[in-house]
Amino acid sequence: MQIKENISLQPFNSFGIDVYAKYFASFNSIDQLQELIASTQHKKNKHLILGGGSNILFTKNMEALVIKNEIEGVEVIEEQDDFILVQAGAGMNWHQFVVYCIHHGYAGVENLALIPGSIGASPMQNIGAYGVEIKDIFHSLEAIDMHDGNKKIFTNAECEFGYRESVFKNKYKDQFAITSVTYRLSKKPVFNTTYGAIQQEIDEMGIKDLSIKAIAQAVMNIRNSKLPDPLKIGNAGSFFKNPEIETGEFEKIKLAFPSLVGYPTKKDNIKIPAGWLIEQAGWKGFKEGDVGCYDKQALVLVNYGKATGMQILDLSERIIKSVQSTFGIMLQREVNVY
Ligand code: EPU
């Protein structure tokens, strides 16, 4: 394990922002992580733990020790008639984990195919897509406290999951390095095809016998058709969260904008697609220099080449103001800004 100095973070963030880290190191075991915690560079500097770098916007050079989690490996730790506990290293690529589960017939993650990022990042923001969130199948995780190097296990309840939220984005921000995550997957799948265009895509694919593999393929087709590939166009998926508003407020806005769509939430509020609000406010397909609002999904801000993090942040501010003045709704960012 080597601590390098003055390293470009461009290859380590899906926006492709070219900022520098004062110190940079990667680890592939808990021992190596503990060595890093004991290092002078850690003691004298702030730290940032990077997973896949797919939900982060760098706006400046990082005067910190940036640590990349590369703990790999996946293993079954318990098997019963109807479920299985699978533990994966936090550095494992999320989609590779989905592929592994589908190959072995473990159900629960098929709707989450092709989400960029790592296993360790999945509980950070309770990743979700097409009617499923990881909190539905999350069992527990192991993490190392960056203050003292001690191991701590977090149960589902202790992670305090919410919509794209967890304790790791809030009160424990930057305190723990997640080293592995255990998921409880089902050996008897319950197919979830009600969300959005999944069923329609499955019909178009000509699938007669539904399977977790078919659902994952349908999800991949839909994602590929409207989300930009970060390897080609820098982005971090949804830049904003879908806002929740009260039913009364929803009705009022709908009077002025009859095409407004919304989905009731468990708290009797209405969740509105931020992509719709941004499109209606006129930003979809906007491009200025290398910064833009993606033309197939307005919720995604993109770097067409050499955009800086500040330029992307600035565009997000303009969008927030414009949506606020058009609809009276304040968008919140989903992406972590540094
Ligand atoms: N819409 C528009 N214009 C747009 C985009 C969306 O009008 O430019 C409207 C359409 O009415 C569409 C609705 O928004 O029916 C919902 O769009 P979509 O199904 O694409 O989903 P989303 O609400 O925009 C959320 C997640 C995505 C996830 C999809 C699918 C958030 C912040 N985003 O997006 O997650 O893939 O649902 O489940 O909740 C991510 O978090 O990075 C992410 C990509």
mmCIF file of C-alpha atoms and ligand atoms in Angstrom:
data_model
loop_
_atom_site.group_PDB
_atom_site.id
_atom_site.type_symbol
_atom_site.label_atom_id
_atom_site.label_comp_id
_atom_site.label_asym_id
_atom_site.label_seq_id
_atom_site.Cartn_x
_atom_site.Cartn_y
_atom_site.Cartn_z
ATOM 1 C CA MET A 1 0.000 0.000 0.000
ATOM 2 C CA GLN A 2 1.414 3.308 -1.130
ATOM 3 C CA ILE A 3 0.293 6.863 -0.401
ATOM 4 C CA LYS A 4 0.808 8.967 -3.526
ATOM 5 C CA GLU A 5 0.922 12.755 -3.710
ATOM 6 C CA ASN A 6 -0.848 15.170 -6.017
ATOM 7 C CA ILE A 7 -2.956 12.706 -7.990
ATOM 8 C CA SER A 8 -5.649 13.602 -10.535
ATOM 9 C CA LEU A 9 -9.081 12.328 -9.506
ATOM 10 C CA GLN A 10 -10.404 12.444 -13.063
ATOM 11 C CA PRO A 11 -10.373 8.629 -13.526
ATOM 12 C CA PHE A 12 -12.102 8.170 -10.160
ATOM 13 C CA ASN A 13 -15.285 10.207 -10.638
ATOM 14 C CA SER A 14 -17.979 9.494 -13.224
ATOM 15 C CA PHE A 15 -18.420 13.227 -13.962
ATOM 16 C CA GLY A 16 -14.789 13.117 -15.176
ATOM 17 C CA ILE A 17 -13.879 16.299 -13.278
ATOM 18 C CA ASP A 18 -10.152 16.976 -13.303
ATOM 19 C CA VAL A 19 -9.270 17.958 -9.737
ATOM 20 C CA TYR A 20 -6.297 16.846 -7.675
ATOM 21 C CA ALA A 21 -5.981 15.032 -4.361
ATOM 22 C CA LYS A 22 -3.193 16.120 -2.023
ATOM 23 C CA TYR A 23 -2.740 12.451 -1.054
ATOM 24 C CA PHE A 24 -4.238 9.355 -2.649
ATOM 25 C CA ALA A 25 -4.172 5.687 -1.696
ATOM 26 C CA SER A 26 -6.229 2.591 -2.340
ATOM 27 C CA PHE A 27 -6.812 -0.400 -0.073
ATOM 28 C CA ASN A 28 -7.972 -3.939 -0.781
ATOM 29 C CA SER A 29 -8.158 -5.310 2.762
ATOM 30 C CA ILE A 30 -9.114 -4.187 6.260
ATOM 31 C CA ASP A 31 -5.434 -4.495 7.267
ATOM 32 C CA GLN A 32 -4.414 -2.043 4.566
ATOM 33 C CA LEU A 33 -7.185 0.332 5.614
ATOM 34 C CA GLN A 34 -5.979 0.196 9.215
ATOM 35 C CA GLU A 35 -2.437 0.961 8.022
ATOM 36 C CA LEU A 36 -3.840 4.034 6.283
ATOM 37 C CA ILE A 37 -5.698 5.102 9.422
ATOM 38 C CA ALA A 38 -2.413 4.889 11.339
ATOM 39 C CA SER A 39 -0.496 6.939 8.737
ATOM 40 C CA THR A 40 0.737 10.489 9.367
ATOM 41 C CA GLN A 41 -1.047 11.648 6.203
ATOM 42 C CA HIS A 42 -4.354 10.477 7.715
ATOM 43 C CA LYS A 43 -3.671 11.976 11.123
ATOM 44 C CA LYS A 44 -2.704 15.366 9.690
ATOM 45 C CA ASN A 45 -5.355 15.663 6.976
ATOM 46 C CA LYS A 46 -9.046 15.292 6.346
ATOM 47 C CA HIS A 47 -10.037 12.171 4.442
ATOM 48 C CA LEU A 48 -12.505 11.202 1.768
ATOM 49 C CA ILE A 49 -13.442 7.603 0.997
ATOM 50 C CA LEU A 50 -14.242 6.941 -2.628
ATOM 51 C CA GLY A 51 -16.236 4.019 -3.952
ATOM 52 C CA GLY A 52 -17.152 4.053 -7.622
ATOM 53 C CA GLY A 53 -17.144 7.877 -7.639
ATOM 54 C CA SER A 54 -20.496 7.879 -9.402
ATOM 55 C CA ASN A 55 -22.475 10.110 -7.053
ATOM 56 C CA ILE A 56 -19.967 12.852 -6.390
ATOM 57 C CA LEU A 57 -19.238 16.291 -7.818
ATOM 58 C CA PHE A 58 -15.760 17.702 -7.161
ATOM 59 C CA THR A 59 -15.727 21.498 -7.274
ATOM 60 C CA LYS A 60 -12.162 22.005 -6.042
ATOM 61 C CA ASN A 61 -8.860 20.235 -5.432
ATOM 62 C CA MET A 62 -9.114 17.930 -2.431
ATOM 63 C CA GLU A 63 -6.718 19.091 0.303
ATOM 64 C CA ALA A 64 -7.157 15.683 1.879
ATOM 65 C CA LEU A 65 -6.179 12.042 1.881
ATOM 66 C CA VAL A 66 -8.467 10.452 -0.698
ATOM 67 C CA ILE A 67 -8.856 6.722 -0.161
ATOM 68 C CA LYS A 68 -10.234 4.368 -2.768
ATOM 69 C CA ASN A 69 -11.983 1.260 -1.527
ATOM 70 C CA GLU A 70 -10.978 -1.778 -3.574
ATOM 71 C CA ILE A 71 -12.046 -4.631 -1.286
ATOM 72 C CA GLU A 72 -13.398 -7.291 -3.660
ATOM 73 C CA GLY A 73 -14.930 -10.733 -3.164
ATOM 74 C CA VAL A 74 -18.386 -12.195 -2.771
ATOM 75 C CA GLU A 75 -19.516 -15.171 -0.687
ATOM 76 C CA VAL A 76 -22.638 -16.913 0.563
ATOM 77 C CA ILE A 77 -22.652 -16.763 4.342
ATOM 78 C CA GLU A 78 -26.009 -18.447 5.040
ATOM 79 C CA GLU A 79 -28.432 -20.479 2.979
ATOM 80 C CA GLN A 80 -32.008 -21.468 3.863
ATOM 81 C CA ASP A 81 -34.848 -23.009 1.811
ATOM 82 C CA ASP A 82 -36.213 -19.675 0.687
ATOM 83 C CA PHE A 83 -33.461 -17.108 1.177
ATOM 84 C CA ILE A 84 -29.739 -16.633 1.110
ATOM 85 C CA LEU A 85 -27.335 -14.170 2.718
ATOM 86 C CA VAL A 86 -24.637 -12.964 0.348
ATOM 87 C CA GLN A 87 -21.754 -10.826 1.557
ATOM 88 C CA ALA A 88 -19.841 -8.706 -0.939
ATOM 89 C CA GLY A 89 -16.696 -6.590 -0.609
ATOM 90 C CA ALA A 90 -17.420 -2.858 -0.656
ATOM 91 C CA GLY A 91 -15.150 -2.278 -3.648
ATOM 92 C CA MET A 92 -17.052 -4.724 -5.855
ATOM 93 C CA ASN A 93 -18.826 -3.130 -8.793
ATOM 94 C CA TRP A 94 -22.592 -3.035 -8.109
ATOM 95 C CA HIS A 95 -23.644 -4.303 -11.524
ATOM 96 C CA GLN A 96 -21.175 -7.218 -11.292
ATOM 97 C CA PHE A 97 -22.948 -8.157 -8.052
ATOM 98 C CA VAL A 98 -26.321 -8.028 -9.832
ATOM 99 C CA VAL A 99 -24.924 -10.266 -12.599
ATOM 100 C CA TYR A 100 -23.598 -12.713 -9.955
ATOM 101 C CA CYS A 101 -27.032 -12.855 -8.247
ATOM 102 C CA ILE A 102 -28.903 -13.422 -11.498
ATOM 103 C CA HIS A 103 -26.460 -16.134 -12.562
ATOM 104 C CA HIS A 104 -27.063 -17.984 -9.266
ATOM 105 C CA GLY A 105 -30.835 -17.400 -9.253
ATOM 106 C CA TYR A 106 -30.828 -15.085 -6.216
ATOM 107 C CA ALA A 107 -33.714 -12.639 -6.580
ATOM 108 C CA GLY A 108 -34.104 -9.100 -5.262
ATOM 109 C CA VAL A 109 -31.602 -6.965 -7.144
ATOM 110 C CA GLU A 110 -32.737 -7.531 -10.752
ATOM 111 C CA ASN A 111 -34.579 -4.167 -10.919
ATOM 112 C CA LEU A 112 -31.324 -2.488 -9.886
ATOM 113 C CA ALA A 113 -29.257 -3.683 -12.856
ATOM 114 C CA LEU A 114 -26.731 -1.281 -14.383
ATOM 115 C CA ILE A 115 -26.737 1.250 -11.540
ATOM 116 C CA PRO A 116 -23.214 2.685 -11.617
ATOM 117 C CA GLY A 117 -21.070 2.525 -8.477
ATOM 118 C CA SER A 118 -19.797 0.062 -5.928
ATOM 119 C CA ILE A 119 -21.306 -2.246 -3.304
ATOM 120 C CA GLY A 120 -20.044 0.078 -0.564
ATOM 121 C CA ALA A 121 -21.871 3.035 -2.072
ATOM 122 C CA SER A 122 -25.172 1.161 -2.315
ATOM 123 C CA PRO A 123 -26.248 1.678 1.330
ATOM 124 C CA MET A 124 -24.720 5.185 1.505
ATOM 125 C CA GLN A 125 -27.633 6.588 -0.437
ATOM 126 C CA ASN A 126 -30.025 3.639 -0.425
ATOM 127 C CA ILE A 127 -29.795 3.236 -4.198
ATOM 128 C CA GLY A 128 -33.048 2.533 -5.950
ATOM 129 C CA ALA A 129 -34.677 2.129 -9.329
ATOM 130 C CA TYR A 130 -37.844 0.738 -10.894
ATOM 131 C CA GLY A 131 -39.795 0.297 -7.688
ATOM 132 C CA VAL A 132 -37.013 -1.273 -5.563
ATOM 133 C CA GLU A 133 -34.626 0.263 -3.025
ATOM 134 C CA ILE A 134 -31.738 -1.620 -1.428
ATOM 135 C CA LYS A 135 -33.294 -1.127 2.019
ATOM 136 C CA ASP A 136 -35.841 -3.801 0.961
ATOM 137 C CA ILE A 137 -33.113 -6.479 0.765
ATOM 138 C CA PHE A 138 -30.322 -5.053 2.928
ATOM 139 C CA HIS A 139 -29.283 -7.317 5.826
ATOM 140 C CA SER A 140 -26.247 -5.653 7.433
ATOM 141 C CA LEU A 141 -22.868 -4.109 6.747
ATOM 142 C CA GLU A 142 -19.424 -4.016 8.269
ATOM 143 C CA ALA A 143 -17.574 -0.741 8.540
ATOM 144 C CA ILE A 144 -14.384 0.584 10.055
ATOM 145 C CA ASP A 145 -14.471 3.697 12.203
ATOM 146 C CA MET A 146 -11.953 6.094 10.647
ATOM 147 C CA HIS A 147 -11.205 7.635 14.075
ATOM 148 C CA ASP A 148 -9.937 4.519 15.836
ATOM 149 C CA GLY A 149 -9.876 1.706 13.249
ATOM 150 C CA ASN A 150 -12.512 -0.335 15.135
ATOM 151 C CA LYS A 151 -14.993 -2.535 13.326
ATOM 152 C CA LYS A 152 -18.735 -1.889 13.648
ATOM 153 C CA ILE A 153 -21.692 -3.846 12.288
ATOM 154 C CA PHE A 154 -24.747 -1.865 11.181
ATOM 155 C CA THR A 155 -28.173 -3.505 10.953
ATOM 156 C CA ASN A 156 -30.855 -2.318 8.541
ATOM 157 C CA ALA A 157 -32.517 -0.175 11.244
ATOM 158 C CA GLU A 158 -29.186 1.351 12.302
ATOM 159 C CA CYS A 159 -28.565 2.595 8.758
ATOM 160 C CA GLU A 160 -31.697 4.808 9.046
ATOM 161 C CA PHE A 161 -32.514 4.426 5.368
ATOM 162 C CA GLY A 162 -34.711 6.977 3.645
ATOM 163 C CA TYR A 163 -35.233 8.035 0.048
ATOM 164 C CA ARG A 164 -31.605 8.277 -1.226
ATOM 165 C CA GLU A 165 -30.544 8.742 2.416
ATOM 166 C CA SER A 166 -28.781 6.907 5.233
ATOM 167 C CA VAL A 167 -26.787 7.707 8.385
ATOM 168 C CA PHE A 168 -23.660 7.613 6.221
ATOM 169 C CA LYS A 169 -24.774 10.709 4.294
ATOM 170 C CA ASN A 170 -25.799 12.466 7.489
ATOM 171 C CA LYS A 171 -24.621 12.062 11.091
ATOM 172 C CA TYR A 172 -21.824 9.614 10.169
ATOM 173 C CA LYS A 173 -20.698 11.461 7.013
ATOM 174 C CA ASP A 174 -17.037 10.540 6.344
ATOM 175 C CA GLN A 175 -16.777 8.721 9.702
ATOM 176 C CA PHE A 176 -17.012 5.110 8.555
ATOM 177 C CA ALA A 177 -15.404 3.185 5.724
ATOM 178 C CA ILE A 178 -17.849 0.481 4.670
ATOM 179 C CA THR A 179 -15.866 -2.705 4.026
ATOM 180 C CA SER A 180 -18.591 -5.238 3.153
ATOM 181 C CA VAL A 181 -22.344 -5.400 2.722
ATOM 182 C CA THR A 182 -24.611 -8.408 3.231
ATOM 183 C CA TYR A 183 -27.802 -8.740 1.220
ATOM 184 C CA ARG A 184 -30.726 -11.082 1.937
ATOM 185 C CA LEU A 185 -31.818 -12.426 -1.421
ATOM 186 C CA SER A 186 -34.721 -14.647 -2.223
ATOM 187 C CA LYS A 187 -34.579 -18.102 -3.788
ATOM 188 C CA LYS A 188 -38.276 -17.732 -4.636
ATOM 189 C CA PRO A 189 -38.557 -14.552 -6.697
ATOM 190 C CA VAL A 190 -41.403 -12.095 -6.391
ATOM 191 C CA PHE A 191 -41.346 -10.266 -9.719
ATOM 192 C CA ASN A 192 -41.755 -6.521 -9.616
ATOM 193 C CA THR A 193 -42.704 -5.255 -13.072
ATOM 194 C CA THR A 194 -45.301 -2.657 -12.165
ATOM 195 C CA TYR A 195 -42.989 0.355 -12.249
ATOM 196 C CA GLY A 196 -42.805 2.531 -15.350
ATOM 197 C CA ALA A 197 -42.054 0.881 -18.634
ATOM 198 C CA ILE A 198 -40.752 -2.502 -17.391
ATOM 199 C CA GLN A 199 -43.806 -4.585 -18.355
ATOM 200 C CA GLN A 200 -44.064 -2.837 -21.718
ATOM 201 C CA GLU A 201 -40.372 -3.514 -22.403
ATOM 202 C CA ILE A 202 -40.793 -7.189 -21.421
ATOM 203 C CA ASP A 203 -43.744 -7.497 -23.816
ATOM 204 C CA GLU A 204 -41.718 -5.854 -26.588
ATOM 205 C CA MET A 205 -38.856 -8.289 -25.892
ATOM 206 C CA GLY A 206 -41.358 -11.116 -26.572
ATOM 207 C CA ILE A 207 -40.767 -12.704 -23.126
ATOM 208 C CA LYS A 208 -43.425 -15.281 -22.205
ATOM 209 C CA ASP A 209 -41.833 -16.831 -19.092
ATOM 210 C CA LEU A 210 -40.894 -14.066 -16.700
ATOM 211 C CA SER A 211 -37.540 -14.452 -14.927
ATOM 212 C CA ILE A 212 -35.138 -12.284 -12.928
ATOM 213 C CA LYS A 213 -32.838 -12.376 -15.956
ATOM 214 C CA ALA A 214 -35.586 -10.988 -18.223
ATOM 215 C CA ILE A 215 -36.387 -8.214 -15.748
ATOM 216 C CA ALA A 216 -32.717 -7.238 -15.483
ATOM 217 C CA GLN A 217 -32.466 -7.181 -19.281
ATOM 218 C CA ALA A 218 -35.591 -5.003 -19.549
ATOM 219 C CA VAL A 219 -34.177 -2.586 -16.964
ATOM 220 C CA MET A 220 -30.852 -2.468 -18.825
ATOM 221 C CA ASN A 221 -32.632 -1.715 -22.113
ATOM 222 C CA ILE A 222 -34.625 1.123 -20.544
ATOM 223 C CA ARG A 223 -31.610 2.598 -18.762
ATOM 224 C CA ASN A 224 -29.467 2.407 -21.900
ATOM 225 C CA SER A 225 -32.158 4.188 -23.895
ATOM 226 C CA LYS A 226 -32.324 7.259 -21.662
ATOM 227 C CA LEU A 227 -29.314 7.497 -19.372
ATOM 228 C CA PRO A 228 -25.893 8.547 -20.691
ATOM 229 C CA ASP A 229 -22.985 6.090 -20.344
ATOM 230 C CA PRO A 230 -20.517 7.810 -17.954
ATOM 231 C CA LEU A 231 -17.632 6.340 -19.962
ATOM 232 C CA LYS A 232 -18.786 8.445 -22.919
ATOM 233 C CA ILE A 233 -20.490 11.466 -21.302
ATOM 234 C CA GLY A 234 -19.565 12.454 -17.747
ATOM 235 C CA ASN A 235 -22.540 12.323 -15.345
ATOM 236 C CA ALA A 236 -23.634 11.083 -11.932
ATOM 237 C CA GLY A 237 -27.114 9.761 -12.715
ATOM 238 C CA SER A 238 -29.943 11.757 -11.172
ATOM 239 C CA PHE A 239 -28.490 15.049 -9.993
ATOM 240 C CA PHE A 240 -31.560 15.964 -7.917
ATOM 241 C CA LYS A 241 -34.010 14.015 -5.766
ATOM 242 C CA ASN A 242 -37.647 13.780 -6.745
ATOM 243 C CA PRO A 243 -39.376 16.245 -4.391
ATOM 244 C CA GLU A 244 -42.250 15.294 -2.118
ATOM 245 C CA ILE A 245 -45.013 17.842 -1.670
ATOM 246 C CA GLU A 246 -48.320 17.932 0.187
ATOM 247 C CA THR A 247 -51.484 16.873 -1.653
ATOM 248 C CA GLY A 248 -53.000 20.383 -1.370
ATOM 249 C CA GLU A 249 -49.948 21.955 -2.951
ATOM 250 C CA PHE A 250 -50.000 19.305 -5.696
ATOM 251 C CA GLU A 251 -53.629 20.110 -6.539
ATOM 252 C CA LYS A 252 -52.823 23.831 -6.704
ATOM 253 C CA ILE A 253 -49.913 23.350 -9.118
ATOM 254 C CA LYS A 254 -51.965 20.925 -11.196
ATOM 255 C CA LEU A 255 -54.571 23.605 -11.805
ATOM 256 C CA ALA A 256 -51.924 25.721 -13.509
ATOM 257 C CA PHE A 257 -50.083 22.745 -15.094
ATOM 258 C CA PRO A 258 -52.679 20.040 -15.862
ATOM 259 C CA SER A 259 -50.064 17.594 -17.200
ATOM 260 C CA LEU A 260 -48.301 17.452 -13.793
ATOM 261 C CA VAL A 261 -47.726 13.833 -12.710
ATOM 262 C CA GLY A 262 -47.235 12.597 -9.161
ATOM 263 C CA TYR A 263 -47.060 9.381 -7.153
ATOM 264 C CA PRO A 264 -48.568 9.078 -3.654
ATOM 265 C CA THR A 265 -46.025 8.255 -0.926
ATOM 266 C CA LYS A 266 -46.490 6.345 2.321
ATOM 267 C CA LYS A 267 -46.646 9.646 4.216
ATOM 268 C CA ASP A 268 -49.706 10.768 2.177
ATOM 269 C CA ASN A 269 -47.581 13.230 0.250
ATOM 270 C CA ILE A 270 -47.066 13.273 -3.500
ATOM 271 C CA LYS A 271 -43.686 12.602 -5.116
ATOM 272 C CA ILE A 272 -43.150 14.565 -8.314
ATOM 273 C CA PRO A 273 -40.572 13.652 -10.980
ATOM 274 C CA ALA A 274 -37.918 16.365 -10.833
ATOM 275 C CA GLY A 275 -37.134 15.498 -14.474
ATOM 276 C CA TRP A 276 -40.626 16.697 -15.419
ATOM 277 C CA LEU A 277 -40.246 19.968 -13.472
ATOM 278 C CA ILE A 278 -36.841 20.661 -15.048
ATOM 279 C CA GLU A 279 -38.124 19.856 -18.529
ATOM 280 C CA GLN A 280 -41.181 22.109 -18.079
ATOM 281 C CA ALA A 281 -38.904 24.900 -16.854
ATOM 282 C CA GLY A 282 -37.161 24.654 -20.234
ATOM 283 C CA TRP A 283 -33.795 23.102 -19.324
ATOM 284 C CA LYS A 284 -33.952 19.713 -21.033
ATOM 285 C CA GLY A 285 -31.234 19.555 -23.710
ATOM 286 C CA PHE A 286 -29.655 22.839 -22.512
ATOM 287 C CA LYS A 287 -25.936 23.073 -23.351
ATOM 288 C CA GLU A 288 -23.468 25.822 -22.550
ATOM 289 C CA GLY A 289 -19.812 25.097 -23.253
ATOM 290 C CA ASP A 290 -19.221 21.583 -21.955
ATOM 291 C CA VAL A 291 -21.997 21.658 -19.354
ATOM 292 C CA GLY A 292 -25.496 20.441 -20.061
ATOM 293 C CA CYS A 293 -28.851 19.049 -19.005
ATOM 294 C CA TYR A 294 -29.200 15.687 -20.778
ATOM 295 C CA ASP A 295 -31.613 15.707 -23.717
ATOM 296 C CA LYS A 296 -33.196 12.310 -22.942
ATOM 297 C CA GLN A 297 -33.557 12.704 -19.145
ATOM 298 C CA ALA A 298 -33.601 16.199 -17.668
ATOM 299 C CA LEU A 299 -32.682 14.955 -14.173
ATOM 300 C CA VAL A 300 -29.162 14.183 -15.365
ATOM 301 C CA LEU A 301 -26.554 16.965 -15.623
ATOM 302 C CA VAL A 302 -23.651 16.174 -17.912
ATOM 303 C CA ASN A 303 -20.033 17.044 -18.638
ATOM 304 C CA TYR A 304 -19.501 16.916 -22.401
ATOM 305 C CA GLY A 305 -15.727 17.222 -22.037
ATOM 306 C CA LYS A 306 -13.782 19.714 -19.973
ATOM 307 C CA ALA A 307 -16.479 21.134 -17.698
ATOM 308 C CA THR A 308 -15.404 22.097 -14.193
ATOM 309 C CA GLY A 309 -17.292 21.055 -11.080
ATOM 310 C CA MET A 310 -18.078 24.725 -10.382
ATOM 311 C CA GLN A 311 -19.706 25.089 -13.811
ATOM 312 C CA ILE A 312 -21.904 22.048 -13.142
ATOM 313 C CA LEU A 313 -22.750 23.318 -9.660
ATOM 314 C CA ASP A 314 -23.588 26.715 -11.156
ATOM 315 C CA LEU A 315 -25.951 25.114 -13.701
ATOM 316 C CA SER A 316 -27.617 23.186 -10.862
ATOM 317 C CA GLU A 317 -28.152 26.485 -8.974
ATOM 318 C CA ARG A 318 -29.753 28.059 -12.034
ATOM 319 C CA ILE A 319 -32.061 25.056 -12.443
ATOM 320 C CA ILE A 320 -33.022 25.129 -8.749
ATOM 321 C CA LYS A 321 -33.877 28.864 -8.971
ATOM 322 C CA SER A 322 -35.824 28.436 -12.180
ATOM 323 C CA VAL A 323 -37.898 25.474 -10.887
ATOM 324 C CA GLN A 324 -38.486 27.394 -7.658
ATOM 325 C CA SER A 325 -39.796 30.464 -9.488
ATOM 326 C CA THR A 326 -41.942 28.434 -11.926
ATOM 327 C CA PHE A 327 -43.478 25.925 -9.497
ATOM 328 C CA GLY A 328 -42.589 27.122 -5.995
ATOM 329 C CA ILE A 329 -40.785 23.802 -5.407
ATOM 330 C CA MET A 330 -37.236 23.710 -4.064
ATOM 331 C CA LEU A 331 -35.175 20.889 -5.598
ATOM 332 C CA GLN A 332 -32.585 19.146 -3.429
ATOM 333 C CA ARG A 333 -29.386 17.695 -4.849
ATOM 334 C CA GLU A 334 -28.886 13.959 -4.687
ATOM 335 C CA VAL A 335 -25.208 14.119 -5.643
ATOM 336 C CA ASN A 336 -22.583 14.749 -2.921
ATOM 337 C CA VAL A 337 -20.806 18.037 -3.612
ATOM 338 C CA TYR A 338 -17.195 18.494 -2.445
HETATM 339 N N1 EPU B 1 -39.811 12.936 -16.843
HETATM 340 C C1 EPU B 1 -40.023 13.991 -17.711
HETATM 341 N N2 EPU B 1 -38.936 14.541 -18.336
HETATM 342 C C2 EPU B 1 -37.680 14.078 -18.153
HETATM 343 C C3 EPU B 1 -37.475 12.996 -17.262
HETATM 344 C C4 EPU B 1 -38.562 12.446 -16.604
HETATM 345 O O1 EPU B 1 -41.132 14.438 -17.911
HETATM 346 O O2 EPU B 1 -36.737 14.623 -18.750
HETATM 347 C C5 EPU B 1 -40.984 12.362 -16.139
HETATM 348 C C6 EPU B 1 -41.782 11.372 -16.966
HETATM 349 O O3 EPU B 1 -43.126 11.616 -16.678
HETATM 350 C C7 EPU B 1 -41.419 10.041 -16.371
HETATM 351 C C8 EPU B 1 -41.148 10.392 -14.932
HETATM 352 O O4 EPU B 1 -40.552 11.688 -14.999
HETATM 353 O O5 EPU B 1 -42.488 9.155 -16.491
HETATM 354 C C9 EPU B 1 -40.202 9.453 -14.226
HETATM 355 O O6 EPU B 1 -38.996 9.351 -14.969
HETATM 356 P P1 EPU B 1 -38.011 8.099 -14.796
HETATM 357 O O7 EPU B 1 -38.805 6.831 -14.813
HETATM 358 O O8 EPU B 1 -36.917 8.262 -15.785
HETATM 359 O O9 EPU B 1 -37.482 8.204 -13.348
HETATM 360 P P2 EPU B 1 -37.015 9.411 -12.438
HETATM 361 O O10 EPU B 1 -38.057 9.649 -11.409
HETATM 362 O O11 EPU B 1 -36.621 10.586 -13.285
HETATM 363 C C10 EPU B 1 -35.881 7.866 -10.680
HETATM 364 C C11 EPU B 1 -34.555 7.710 -10.012
HETATM 365 C C12 EPU B 1 -33.551 7.060 -10.941
HETATM 366 C C13 EPU B 1 -34.100 5.713 -11.360
HETATM 367 C C14 EPU B 1 -35.451 5.922 -12.038
HETATM 368 C C15 EPU B 1 -36.131 4.628 -12.402
HETATM 369 C C16 EPU B 1 -34.406 9.522 -8.417
HETATM 370 C C17 EPU B 1 -33.767 10.825 -8.064
HETATM 371 N N3 EPU B 1 -34.058 8.999 -9.580
HETATM 372 O O12 EPU B 1 -35.710 8.789 -11.758
HETATM 373 O O13 EPU B 1 -32.362 6.855 -10.208
HETATM 374 O O14 EPU B 1 -33.213 5.060 -12.259
HETATM 375 O O15 EPU B 1 -36.341 6.612 -11.120
HETATM 376 O O16 EPU B 1 -36.597 4.014 -11.257
HETATM 377 O O17 EPU B 1 -35.199 8.998 -7.638
HETATM 378 C C18 EPU B 1 -30.281 7.864 -9.676
HETATM 379 O O18 EPU B 1 -30.674 7.926 -8.518
HETATM 380 O O19 EPU B 1 -29.138 8.289 -10.022
HETATM 381 C C19 EPU B 1 -31.163 7.338 -10.693
HETATM 382 C C20 EPU B 1 -30.835 7.330 -11.996
#
